Amino acid sequence: MLMNSKLCLLRCANNCMLLDCSPVFRRQQFLIRSLGGGGGIDHHTNYSSGKMQSVEVDAENIIRAITPALDSSRHKGQAGNIAVIGGCREYTGAPYFAAISALKIGADLSHVFCTKDAAHVIKSYSPELIVHPVLEESYNVREEDKKMISSKVLAEVDKWIERFNCLVIGPGLGRDPFLLDCVSEIMRHARQSNIPIVIDGDGLFLVTNNLDLVSGYALAVLTPNVNEYKRLVQKVLSSEVNDEDATQQVLSLAKQIGGVTILKKGKSDIINDGDTVKSVSIYGSPRRCGGQGDILSGSVAVFLSWARQHIEAAGPDSNLSCKNPTVLGSIAGSAMMRKAASLAFSNKKRSTVTGDIIECLGKSLEDICPASS
Amino acid sequence: MLMNSKLCLLRCANNCMLLDCSPVFRRQQFLIRSLGGGGGIDHHTNYSSGKMQSVEVDAENIIRAITPALDSSRHKGQAGNIAVIGGCREYTGAPYFAAISALKIGADLSHVFCTKDAAHVIKSYSPELIVHPVLEESYNVREEDKKMISSKVLAEVDKWIERFNCLVIGPGLGRDPFLLDCVSEIMRHARQSNIPIVIDGDGLFLVTNNLDLVSGYALAVLTPNVNEYKRLVQKVLSSEVNDEDATQQVLSLAKQIGGVTILKKGKSDIINDGDTVKSVSIYGSPRRCGGQGDILSGSVAVFLSWARQHIEAAGPDSNLSCKNPTVLGSIAGSAMMRKAASLAFSNKKRSTVTGDIIECLGKSLEDICPASS
């Protein structure tokens, strides 16, 4: 009887047109979970309706599986060394939010590579970050010096790049053409070294106009919001966003870019790598204060690094059905962001700001995955 | 008979002109310890296995013995005036962590000598610190001005140096050759004035390549982590790290550098001055966030100053068997860091960052050694 109800509900869910937005679907999913749906650690993409549908994933189990055990014999850096490429004359908050979130999730070291104008300010937000004032914007560079300065920027980043477990490219990057040219080169170097890249904000502006930077790179995660997603769809699929067949469209998009992972932010976050489509719908917060995307990108970077370590260590013994670290990291980052936002909102209500959410990352992770052994 | 020998040796020690630097005094101290001097507040090195073994020390008793009583009649500076030499364009967090830790342990005054680029940022972290923007990096200095600027830097530091109870050299120092040349000169001046020096981070890079800076200086403490230790062993002993006979190797290393104290950081911290080998294994925290070494260096600096005061004041009446202030300061700093890290971790778990640990220094010291009389 229970099984029948479950199957019936799954069918209803699969027939639902506006999958992610529908309160009916959310309620159905709750019932499915209550009925023990899935059985495994995470659920699978459901193709039975003819259209592909994303299926809510058990993100908390994924977080528990990939988060490394803490152990006194470990050394600095083993729990993650993350770098954010972003921060210019105009923006300083975004790279700070991304970088400090990485530390609060549990990374050991968090760097920011930004312009000189931004560096003093970002440094002053927190002594916990290592901030490198190495990027340059056009207004500060003469035409004849561009080549030399570009090489210098690259050399400064290259000193460090092999040490990083993941780069976050885009928070507060701005759109200065010279700066974006340098960042394109940094991305090429990261790719040569097989370093995962999470791309958000102005980083998405850059790759939308230069798809070769990520095309075919399985260690890239794109985290577009509604507008950034719209531009990507227009550019890559030469069409408009299709909300009625959202899952199929995001799948086509990831396939078309050669198997990158796309974390499409929305009421539910849809995560796909051109193969599987998952959703994370844990209730977050109705506040939409700026900066939450930066928390997400920093969090995804850490979880992606941990997922990669987990998969390398566990190999076929991993009890996760999904073995793609960029998908696992995206799911975990999405869930963590939502849990922390919910906790912050319960404390601060309408006055919740991004810093409040960051302060809740530790407690949210601890609730899911206690650190003490 | 033993007592007579011991008293005789103590008298010799008290008559020694350069008390802390004299090899004679150091040998005497070794004999005193061999004769069981002090009554055993801490345990002794264990030779019984043929190999020398480090022995866990009662660090809390040492902290209680050397921490000065608070008294309304005391003046500003008497509880310690510490200076951190570090902070450059790239790094600002590390010197801040070291300097603020010194204050939070109980020093009265804490200075930072850094580059101009770093000074504004470090000042912005806290109004509690006195920050001197006097160091210069090569990119800011023309070849023909180097000599003049170097003299100027030295003159600025010399104005202050005699007032300091201890220097911490290295947190966030960077590796700029001109800056390191200036810092080498500062170390020579400190040494001439018998001012203790704690060396960490890039300061260790400097002394590993210029051993004469510390060789034979009994008031120097080196605090290497795994990688820094490896480089020291390769340079000084022309061999690789031997984990199977770690105690003997660290002892040889300290002897070879002429009796400096080495605090080798690890799962247990191993402290030795070429004579005795002690370990501190109090449980700390499994978090390895960057900056914890800076807390340690600032803490060792304060405890070293207090240990020196204690030994000068108590003389033979001190109930500590070990009379080397650099060893006592290292033991106390190591234990304090571990206690504070443990407390911070119990509150913040995976999201513990270095600032959280610093906030726990005061409570940790108070638990061991209550201030109220």
XYZ file of C-alpha atoms in Angstrom:
746
model
C 0.000 0.000 0.000
C 2.763 2.405 0.964
C 4.771 1.421 -2.084
C 1.782 2.064 -4.305
C 1.265 5.511 -2.823
C 4.923 6.236 -3.367
C 4.848 5.194 -6.996
C 1.698 7.197 -7.554
C 3.315 10.258 -6.050
C 6.426 9.787 -8.173
C 4.262 9.660 -11.282
C 2.480 12.827 -10.237
C 5.835 14.480 -9.642
C 7.103 13.434 -13.027
C 4.089 14.852 -14.739
C 4.404 18.154 -13.002
C 5.112 20.865 -15.560
C 6.805 23.448 -13.381
C 8.824 20.982 -11.449
C 10.984 23.202 -9.301
C 8.598 25.972 -8.586
C 5.540 23.965 -7.713
C 4.504 23.808 -4.071
C 2.595 20.656 -4.996
C 5.848 19.043 -6.080
C 7.566 20.097 -2.873
C 4.794 18.544 -0.820
C 4.949 15.402 -2.920
C 8.671 15.162 -2.419
C 8.212 15.522 1.293
C 5.737 12.643 1.192
C 8.096 10.538 -0.940
C 10.872 11.087 1.561
C 8.483 10.307 4.407
C 7.689 7.044 2.643
C 11.382 6.222 2.483
C 11.803 7.032 -1.198
C 15.063 6.250 -2.875
C 16.596 3.846 -0.436
C 20.114 4.706 -1.586
C 22.328 7.555 -0.648
C 21.078 9.710 -3.425
C 18.244 9.453 -5.904
C 18.541 9.171 -9.639
C 17.383 11.186 -12.553
C 13.957 10.048 -13.659
C 13.359 9.563 -17.348
C 10.032 7.710 -17.149
C 7.802 10.555 -18.282
C 9.553 10.939 -21.608
C 10.885 14.294 -20.477
C 13.877 14.145 -18.214
C 13.055 15.339 -14.705
C 15.468 16.308 -11.994
C 15.035 14.394 -8.781
C 15.642 15.748 -5.338
C 18.844 14.400 -3.946
C 19.705 13.445 -0.358
C 22.240 16.222 -0.013
C 22.866 15.681 3.677
C 24.044 12.134 3.092
C 26.372 13.393 0.380
C 27.792 16.002 2.753
C 28.384 13.300 5.368
C 30.083 11.057 2.818
C 32.510 13.595 1.374
C 33.391 15.703 4.430
C 36.796 14.483 5.617
C 37.257 13.168 9.126
C 39.280 15.494 11.303
C 42.438 13.942 12.592
C 45.344 15.335 14.600
C 47.898 13.837 12.249
C 46.742 15.982 9.327
C 48.769 18.967 8.136
C 47.835 22.494 7.150
C 46.359 22.490 3.662
C 45.074 18.924 3.607
C 41.489 20.054 4.314
C 41.637 22.445 1.378
C 43.540 25.369 -0.070
C 41.169 27.555 -2.083
C 41.773 30.663 -4.207
C 39.244 33.264 -5.281
C 40.103 35.281 -8.387
C 38.123 38.490 -8.023
C 38.016 41.911 -6.440
C 38.568 45.164 -8.315
C 38.252 48.912 -7.764
C 34.472 48.576 -7.663
C 33.872 45.294 -5.824
C 35.463 44.014 -2.648
C 32.632 42.328 -0.724
C 32.016 39.451 -3.144
C 35.533 37.950 -3.134
C 35.664 38.333 0.637
C 32.369 36.470 1.057
C 33.499 33.628 -1.195
C 36.923 33.301 0.439
C 35.793 33.520 4.067
C 32.982 31.034 3.375
C 35.583 28.528 2.228
C 37.385 28.875 5.568
C 34.189 28.653 7.602
C 33.185 25.453 5.804
C 36.517 24.007 6.881
C 39.227 24.757 4.312
C 42.649 25.324 5.872
C 43.752 28.183 3.623
C 41.863 30.705 1.556
C 43.495 33.147 -0.874
C 42.183 36.085 -2.907
C 43.875 37.356 -6.083
C 42.567 40.852 -6.794
C 43.610 44.327 -7.943
C 45.757 46.567 -5.780
C 42.808 48.867 -5.197
C 40.753 46.049 -3.765
C 43.485 44.311 -1.802
C 43.826 46.667 1.162
C 40.099 46.653 1.706
C 39.707 42.876 1.450
C 42.677 42.380 3.750
C 41.102 44.718 6.271
C 37.879 42.659 6.347
C 39.736 39.738 7.857
C 43.290 38.737 8.748
C 42.291 35.129 8.047
C 42.621 35.527 4.261
C 45.802 35.678 2.192
C 45.205 38.495 -0.277
C 47.455 38.969 -3.307
C 47.297 42.426 -4.942
C 48.326 41.228 -8.379
C 45.556 41.936 -10.900
C 45.479 45.156 -12.920
C 42.690 47.093 -14.638
C 43.067 48.968 -17.940
C 42.934 52.434 -16.369
C 46.181 51.649 -14.612
C 48.061 50.141 -17.554
C 49.541 51.836 -20.614
C 48.926 50.155 -23.941
C 52.608 49.473 -24.501
C 52.978 47.847 -21.070
C 50.043 45.460 -21.357
C 51.995 42.449 -22.543
C 54.644 42.848 -19.873
C 52.111 43.376 -17.095
C 49.996 40.471 -18.244
C 53.063 38.195 -18.032
C 53.817 39.536 -14.576
C 50.283 38.829 -13.368
C 50.472 35.301 -14.736
C 53.856 34.716 -13.133
C 52.514 35.856 -9.744
C 49.550 33.476 -9.951
C 51.676 30.638 -11.357
C 53.855 30.724 -8.240
C 50.848 29.475 -6.319
C 48.493 27.719 -8.681
C 49.668 24.141 -8.184
C 48.960 24.401 -4.464
C 45.265 25.127 -4.881
C 42.568 22.481 -4.708
C 40.060 24.715 -6.457
C 39.764 28.198 -7.937
C 36.643 30.349 -7.672
C 36.609 32.729 -10.607
C 34.352 35.725 -10.764
C 33.170 37.121 -7.425
C 33.634 40.891 -7.746
C 35.828 40.461 -10.816
C 34.337 43.345 -12.802
C 34.405 43.489 -16.574
C 37.551 45.380 -17.415
C 38.818 43.933 -20.729
C 42.498 43.826 -19.758
C 41.748 42.212 -16.421
C 39.482 39.629 -18.076
C 42.232 38.801 -20.589
C 44.584 38.060 -17.695
C 41.936 35.952 -15.967
C 41.385 33.985 -19.176
C 45.066 33.085 -19.106
C 44.821 32.101 -15.439
C 41.934 29.784 -16.355
C 43.981 28.185 -19.122
C 46.837 27.563 -16.690
C 44.473 26.103 -14.096
C 43.025 23.811 -16.716
C 46.472 22.619 -17.785
C 47.098 21.694 -14.152
C 43.723 19.948 -13.747
C 42.618 22.328 -11.031
C 38.844 22.537 -10.627
C 37.220 25.902 -11.301
C 33.951 27.278 -9.943
C 32.721 30.160 -12.080
C 30.268 32.779 -10.878
C 29.381 36.443 -11.381
C 31.559 38.258 -13.884
C 33.414 35.022 -14.468
C 30.221 33.817 -16.144
C 30.174 36.970 -18.272
C 33.699 36.071 -19.347
C 33.034 32.411 -20.192
C 29.687 33.114 -21.847
C 31.641 35.173 -24.368
C 34.594 32.777 -24.473
C 33.165 29.295 -24.190
C 36.457 27.671 -25.181
C 37.733 28.578 -21.704
C 35.575 25.859 -20.148
C 34.315 23.804 -23.073
C 35.058 20.137 -22.482
C 36.553 20.758 -19.045
C 34.819 18.348 -16.679
C 36.309 20.036 -13.609
C 34.447 23.310 -14.261
C 31.291 24.310 -12.386
C 29.150 27.204 -13.641
C 26.754 28.683 -11.071
C 24.414 30.996 -13.003
C 21.505 32.922 -11.513
C 18.406 33.675 -13.598
C 19.992 36.391 -15.743
C 23.345 34.712 -16.140
C 21.538 31.524 -17.146
C 19.471 33.400 -19.706
C 22.616 34.805 -21.351
C 24.237 31.360 -21.387
C 21.181 29.763 -23.021
C 21.009 32.524 -25.633
C 24.682 32.204 -26.420
C 25.101 28.434 -26.346
C 21.700 27.135 -27.461
C 20.682 30.193 -29.496
C 17.268 30.079 -27.867
C 15.322 31.561 -24.986
C 14.921 30.027 -21.540
C 12.247 27.347 -21.555
C 10.735 27.079 -18.107
C 8.371 24.351 -19.191
C 11.186 22.006 -19.995
C 13.805 23.451 -17.709
C 15.533 20.199 -16.860
C 15.989 19.146 -20.471
C 17.309 22.586 -21.338
C 19.926 22.715 -18.597
C 20.993 19.215 -19.612
C 21.406 20.300 -23.245
C 23.336 23.326 -22.094
C 25.833 21.281 -20.069
C 26.200 18.784 -22.915
C 26.761 21.556 -25.411
C 29.562 23.039 -23.280
C 31.181 19.620 -23.232
C 30.202 18.187 -19.879
C 30.843 21.038 -17.486
C 28.645 21.002 -14.393
C 25.939 23.641 -14.219
C 24.411 24.648 -10.914
C 21.358 26.656 -11.964
C 20.281 28.742 -9.007
C 16.595 29.177 -8.339
C 13.829 28.251 -5.965
C 15.282 24.773 -6.337
C 18.907 24.554 -7.432
C 19.272 22.294 -10.484
C 22.621 20.568 -10.853
C 23.677 18.677 -13.940
C 26.770 17.634 -15.824
C 25.162 16.683 -19.120
C 24.449 13.226 -17.757
C 22.495 13.346 -14.538
C 20.176 16.059 -13.288
C 19.696 16.574 -9.577
C 17.840 19.165 -7.584
C 18.321 20.627 -4.122
C 15.177 22.166 -2.670
C 15.984 22.306 1.051
C 14.229 25.381 2.311
C 16.601 28.340 2.590
C 15.516 31.887 3.175
C 13.220 34.354 1.449
C 15.840 37.086 1.879
C 17.662 37.913 -1.348
C 20.408 40.143 -0.014
C 23.414 40.383 -2.349
C 26.371 38.133 -1.710
C 24.637 34.790 -1.206
C 25.939 33.561 -4.555
C 29.451 34.245 -3.301
C 28.889 32.065 -0.248
C 27.667 29.358 -2.592
C 30.692 29.534 -4.884
C 33.151 29.402 -1.962
C 31.263 26.493 -0.415
C 31.067 24.537 -3.663
C 34.838 24.967 -4.070
C 35.534 23.327 -0.699
C 33.036 20.496 -1.098
C 34.246 19.847 -4.642
C 37.809 19.468 -3.285
C 36.590 17.142 -0.562
C 34.495 15.123 -3.031
C 37.526 14.727 -5.266
C 39.613 13.500 -2.318
C 36.808 11.152 -1.257
C 36.424 9.631 -4.717
C 40.175 9.276 -5.191
C 40.471 7.557 -1.807
C 37.333 5.411 -1.883
C 37.330 4.561 -5.578
C 34.653 1.981 -6.360
C 34.060 1.504 -2.616
C 32.352 4.865 -2.348
C 28.733 4.363 -1.419
C 27.706 7.331 -3.563
C 25.974 6.462 -6.807
C 27.251 9.692 -8.375
C 31.020 9.756 -8.770
C 31.416 13.190 -10.343
C 33.101 15.478 -7.781
C 31.807 18.649 -9.431
C 28.214 17.402 -9.117
C 28.742 16.221 -5.541
C 30.425 19.496 -4.575
C 27.619 21.499 -6.151
C 24.935 19.526 -4.335
C 26.718 19.849 -1.003
C 27.415 23.568 -1.481
C 23.832 24.250 -2.449
C 22.431 22.383 0.544
C 24.864 23.997 2.959
C 24.077 27.485 1.705
C 20.355 26.828 2.091
C 20.686 25.405 5.602
C 22.806 28.344 6.736
C 20.469 30.887 5.120
C 17.503 29.288 6.859
C 19.253 29.400 10.224
C 20.357 33.006 9.748
C 16.858 34.045 8.710
C 15.318 32.412 11.763
C 17.588 34.642 13.872
C 17.661 37.894 11.925
C 14.484 37.863 9.783
C 14.254 40.824 7.383
C 17.557 42.272 8.554
C 19.509 39.141 7.583
C 22.622 40.042 5.606
C 25.221 37.835 3.946
C 27.623 37.985 6.886
C 24.900 36.526 9.113
C 24.574 33.546 6.786
C 28.336 33.009 6.781
C 28.292 32.928 10.570
C 25.767 30.064 10.356
C 27.835 27.864 8.008
C 29.723 26.176 10.843
C 26.623 25.326 12.885
C 24.800 24.098 9.784
C 27.640 21.757 8.868
C 27.957 20.588 12.453
C 24.253 19.722 12.558
C 24.651 17.492 9.505
C 28.095 16.128 10.091
C 29.398 16.491 13.661
C 33.143 17.110 13.823
C 33.834 15.433 17.118
C 34.577 11.780 16.775
C 77.564 15.610 48.023
C 75.126 16.043 45.198
C 73.654 19.108 46.845
C 77.090 20.644 47.252
C 77.946 20.098 43.613
C 74.656 21.565 42.624
C 75.047 24.686 44.761
C 78.558 25.170 43.507
C 77.374 25.000 39.947
C 74.541 27.404 40.661
C 76.979 29.875 42.139
C 79.123 29.606 39.061
C 76.067 30.190 36.960
C 75.116 33.277 38.908
C 78.574 34.705 38.512
C 78.550 34.197 34.799
C 78.810 37.515 32.967
C 76.907 36.652 29.814
C 74.579 34.409 31.660
C 72.368 33.349 28.806
C 74.929 33.152 26.053
C 77.754 31.372 27.824
C 78.446 27.793 26.782
C 79.973 27.295 30.232
C 76.696 28.283 31.822
C 74.787 26.031 29.470
C 77.003 23.071 30.333
C 76.598 23.857 34.005
C 72.891 23.893 33.557
C 73.047 20.515 31.927
C 74.981 19.178 34.916
C 72.501 20.724 37.336
C 69.708 18.997 35.533
C 71.629 15.733 35.453
C 72.048 16.041 39.187
C 68.324 16.257 39.604
C 68.186 19.965 40.278
C 64.924 21.570 41.124
C 62.955 18.811 42.700
C 61.117 17.860 39.591
C 58.349 20.163 38.579
C 58.826 18.755 35.156
C 60.042 15.413 33.956
C 63.425 14.653 32.562
C 64.713 13.417 29.297
C 64.733 9.648 29.192
C 67.934 7.997 28.048
C 67.087 4.490 29.210
C 66.412 2.997 25.815
C 69.836 3.853 24.454
C 68.160 6.316 22.140
C 67.252 9.617 23.724
C 63.495 9.953 24.144
C 61.591 13.151 24.686
C 59.546 13.140 27.853
C 56.219 14.816 28.287
C 56.581 17.852 30.476
C 54.160 19.271 33.058
C 53.565 22.408 31.033
C 50.794 23.760 33.240
C 53.096 23.836 36.253
C 55.676 25.693 34.191
C 53.059 28.233 33.110
C 52.053 28.761 36.744
C 55.672 29.172 37.791
C 56.691 31.728 35.177
C 53.523 33.810 34.788
C 54.088 36.969 36.807
C 51.693 37.859 39.588
C 49.531 40.865 38.751
C 50.012 43.686 41.121
C 48.663 47.240 41.163
C 52.120 48.652 41.733
C 53.453 47.381 38.404
C 54.039 49.720 35.457
C 53.249 49.523 31.784
C 55.788 47.342 30.040
C 56.767 45.209 33.003
C 54.559 42.326 31.825
C 56.214 42.387 28.424
C 56.964 44.559 25.432
C 57.054 42.411 22.315
C 57.854 43.263 18.693
C 56.922 41.300 15.617
C 59.078 41.841 12.522
C 56.863 40.890 9.609
C 54.127 42.033 7.281
C 54.637 42.885 3.623
C 52.589 43.603 0.520
C 51.366 40.019 0.421
C 50.920 39.123 4.078
C 49.221 41.066 6.820
C 47.279 38.446 8.804
C 50.282 36.571 10.174
C 52.030 39.506 11.946
C 48.673 40.634 13.317
C 47.968 37.176 14.761
C 51.399 37.004 16.397
C 51.237 40.520 17.835
C 47.656 40.374 19.118
C 48.314 36.950 20.660
C 51.148 38.476 22.679
C 48.717 41.052 24.084
C 46.016 38.480 24.766
C 48.481 36.318 26.708
C 49.228 39.320 28.883
C 52.012 41.424 27.397
C 51.577 45.146 28.027
C 52.754 46.354 24.631
C 52.902 44.745 21.252
C 54.596 46.290 18.208
C 54.747 45.332 14.540
C 57.537 46.449 12.189
C 56.339 45.948 8.628
C 56.321 47.513 5.172
C 54.288 50.609 4.392
C 51.903 48.555 2.262
C 51.108 46.288 5.164
C 51.004 48.885 7.912
C 47.633 50.483 7.162
C 45.956 47.117 6.955
C 47.508 45.781 10.166
C 46.600 49.017 11.956
C 43.035 48.553 10.744
C 42.778 45.090 12.323
C 43.231 46.502 15.778
C 43.971 49.769 17.524
C 45.700 47.760 20.260
C 48.908 47.321 18.286
C 51.712 49.803 17.627
C 52.514 49.398 13.949
C 55.694 50.868 12.439
C 55.694 51.189 8.634
C 59.471 51.039 8.281
C 60.442 48.020 6.190
C 60.858 48.254 2.420
C 60.651 45.714 -0.391
C 62.882 45.742 -3.493
C 60.140 46.862 -5.857
C 59.985 50.125 -3.976
C 63.719 50.802 -3.736
C 66.161 51.907 -6.450
C 69.494 50.082 -6.547
C 71.451 53.244 -5.741
C 69.271 53.968 -2.702
C 69.507 50.547 -1.089
C 72.361 51.317 1.273
C 70.801 54.551 2.449
C 67.373 52.988 2.932
C 68.809 49.998 4.717
C 70.534 52.335 7.199
C 67.296 54.231 7.670
C 65.349 51.040 8.401
C 67.968 49.993 10.921
C 67.932 53.391 12.583
C 64.150 53.262 12.947
C 64.261 49.834 14.589
C 67.270 50.762 16.730
C 65.295 53.583 18.322
C 63.145 50.914 19.924
C 65.078 47.713 20.123
C 66.428 48.012 23.651
C 62.903 48.327 25.009
C 61.767 44.968 23.713
C 61.744 41.820 25.811
C 61.540 39.630 22.753
C 61.357 39.857 18.961
C 59.278 37.561 16.803
C 60.864 37.396 13.377
C 59.078 35.991 10.362
C 55.272 36.048 10.491
C 54.220 37.326 7.059
C 57.737 38.546 6.353
C 57.819 37.412 2.727
C 61.012 36.578 0.897
C 62.053 39.798 -0.753
C 65.879 39.806 -0.801
C 66.304 43.473 0.175
C 63.821 43.173 3.021
C 65.511 39.999 4.270
C 68.900 41.753 4.199
C 67.491 44.468 6.458
C 65.956 41.885 8.770
C 69.305 40.091 9.001
C 70.803 43.333 10.284
C 67.967 43.736 12.790
C 68.710 40.225 14.063
C 72.393 41.070 14.491
C 71.485 44.185 16.477
C 69.031 42.226 18.645
C 71.699 39.664 19.314
C 74.215 42.311 20.322
C 71.661 43.554 22.841
C 70.879 40.062 24.153
C 67.270 40.294 23.130
C 65.598 36.928 22.667
C 64.332 36.096 19.185
C 61.555 33.719 18.183
C 61.866 32.766 14.512
C 58.997 31.411 12.429
C 57.695 31.362 8.843
C 59.840 33.261 6.381
C 62.237 34.059 9.222
C 63.091 30.348 9.142
C 63.656 30.576 5.403
C 66.113 33.390 6.142
C 68.053 31.633 8.918
C 68.097 28.272 7.144
C 70.070 30.010 4.423
C 72.089 32.154 6.856
C 72.752 29.995 9.886
C 75.310 32.437 11.283
C 72.399 34.710 12.212
C 71.419 32.379 15.053
C 74.317 29.978 15.399
C 75.494 29.881 19.017
C 72.790 32.284 20.179
C 71.118 30.623 23.160
C 68.320 33.186 23.206
C 66.995 32.125 19.807
C 63.960 29.880 19.390
C 63.197 28.292 16.019
C 59.628 27.059 15.557
C 59.592 24.951 12.361
C 56.587 23.092 10.989
C 57.020 19.870 9.015
C 58.301 21.503 5.833
C 60.441 24.119 7.545
C 61.986 21.381 9.693
C 62.757 19.297 6.628
C 64.625 22.196 5.027
C 66.575 22.839 8.249
C 67.612 19.188 8.549
C 68.716 19.075 4.916
C 70.729 22.257 5.275
C 72.280 21.726 8.702
C 72.647 17.941 8.939
C 72.880 17.253 5.188
C 70.402 14.423 5.643
C 66.712 13.666 5.414
C 64.201 13.757 8.267
C 64.381 10.578 10.311
C 61.037 9.958 11.957
C 62.223 6.784 13.636
C 64.803 8.620 15.662
C 63.144 12.025 15.685
C 64.304 13.017 19.167
C 67.952 12.311 18.497
C 67.778 14.181 15.225
C 66.210 17.330 16.655
C 68.830 17.221 19.409
C 71.639 16.984 16.858
C 70.094 19.835 14.933
C 69.962 22.153 17.949
C 73.515 21.195 18.916
C 74.763 21.794 15.409
C 73.257 25.304 15.394
C 75.078 25.966 18.650
C 72.428 25.473 21.272
C 69.472 27.403 19.930
C 66.116 26.097 21.095
C 64.056 24.256 18.510
C 60.314 23.883 18.916
C 59.418 21.283 16.298
C 55.696 21.500 15.649
C 53.723 18.332 15.079
C 51.212 15.996 16.641
C 53.373 16.439 19.744
C 55.553 19.531 19.891
C 59.179 18.574 20.547
C 61.282 21.196 22.326
C 65.020 20.974 22.758
C 68.051 23.160 23.213
C 70.748 20.655 22.353
C 70.728 19.446 25.946
C 67.273 18.376 27.004
C 64.388 17.179 24.900
C 60.824 17.758 26.089
C 57.490 17.181 24.470
C 54.099 18.808 24.811
C 51.219 16.602 23.716
C 48.222 18.287 25.361
C 45.331 17.714 23.002
C 44.714 20.765 20.825
C 42.482 20.756 17.796
C 42.314 18.780 14.575
C 41.708 22.004 12.598
C 44.740 23.099 10.609
C 43.623 26.553 9.526
C 46.512 28.847 8.623
C 47.744 31.274 11.287
C 48.048 28.957 14.269
C 51.837 29.073 14.028
C 51.634 32.848 14.414
C 49.689 32.512 17.662
C 52.375 30.133 18.871
C 55.258 32.467 18.026
C 53.597 35.436 19.766
C 52.809 33.305 22.810
C 56.314 31.857 23.069
C 57.707 35.394 22.951
C 55.691 36.454 26.005
C 56.317 33.319 28.040
C 60.015 33.427 27.169
C 60.162 36.984 28.535
C 58.339 35.931 31.676
C 60.551 32.868 32.111
C 63.627 35.064 31.845
C 62.257 37.438 34.475
C 61.325 34.510 36.701
C 64.773 32.941 36.499
C 66.555 36.240 37.070
C 64.357 36.958 40.074
C 64.157 33.491 41.628
C 67.681 32.352 40.825
C 68.405 29.088 42.604
C 65.098 29.380 44.466
C 63.130 28.630 41.330
C 61.420 25.297 41.717
C 61.841 24.574 38.007
C 64.454 22.003 37.109
C 64.920 23.559 33.689
C 66.430 27.019 33.864
C 66.617 27.800 30.175
C 64.053 30.554 29.474
C 63.812 29.684 25.789
C 62.876 26.096 26.603
C 60.427 27.178 29.323
C 58.853 29.795 27.038
C 58.515 27.268 24.233
C 56.871 24.707 26.491
C 54.439 27.283 27.888
C 53.613 28.728 24.475
C 53.013 25.302 23.008
C 50.724 24.259 25.849
C 48.804 27.539 25.794
C 48.258 27.345 22.037
C 46.966 23.803 22.356
C 44.616 24.609 25.232
C 43.177 27.604 23.390
C 42.805 25.649 20.135
C 40.977 22.911 21.995
C 38.590 25.388 23.588
C 37.941 27.187 20.299
C 37.310 23.903 18.527
C 34.817 22.816 21.158
C 32.842 25.970 20.344
C 33.274 26.361 16.600
C 34.139 22.883 15.328
C 35.035 22.759 11.624
C 34.483 26.475 11.176
C 37.138 27.379 13.751
C 39.491 30.030 12.401
C 42.627 31.486 13.936
C 40.817 34.506 15.384
C 38.588 32.148 17.359
C 41.637 30.549 18.950
C 43.103 33.927 19.875
C 39.854 34.785 21.641
C 40.341 31.685 23.798
C 43.902 32.495 24.938
C 42.753 34.525 27.930
C 40.333 31.925 29.259
C 42.872 29.155 28.731
C 45.521 31.003 30.719
C 42.999 31.895 33.408
C 42.018 28.227 33.778
C 45.643 27.288 34.449
C 46.775 30.327 36.337
C 43.959 32.501 37.750
C 44.783 36.201 37.783
C 42.702 37.191 40.762
C 44.451 36.980 44.076
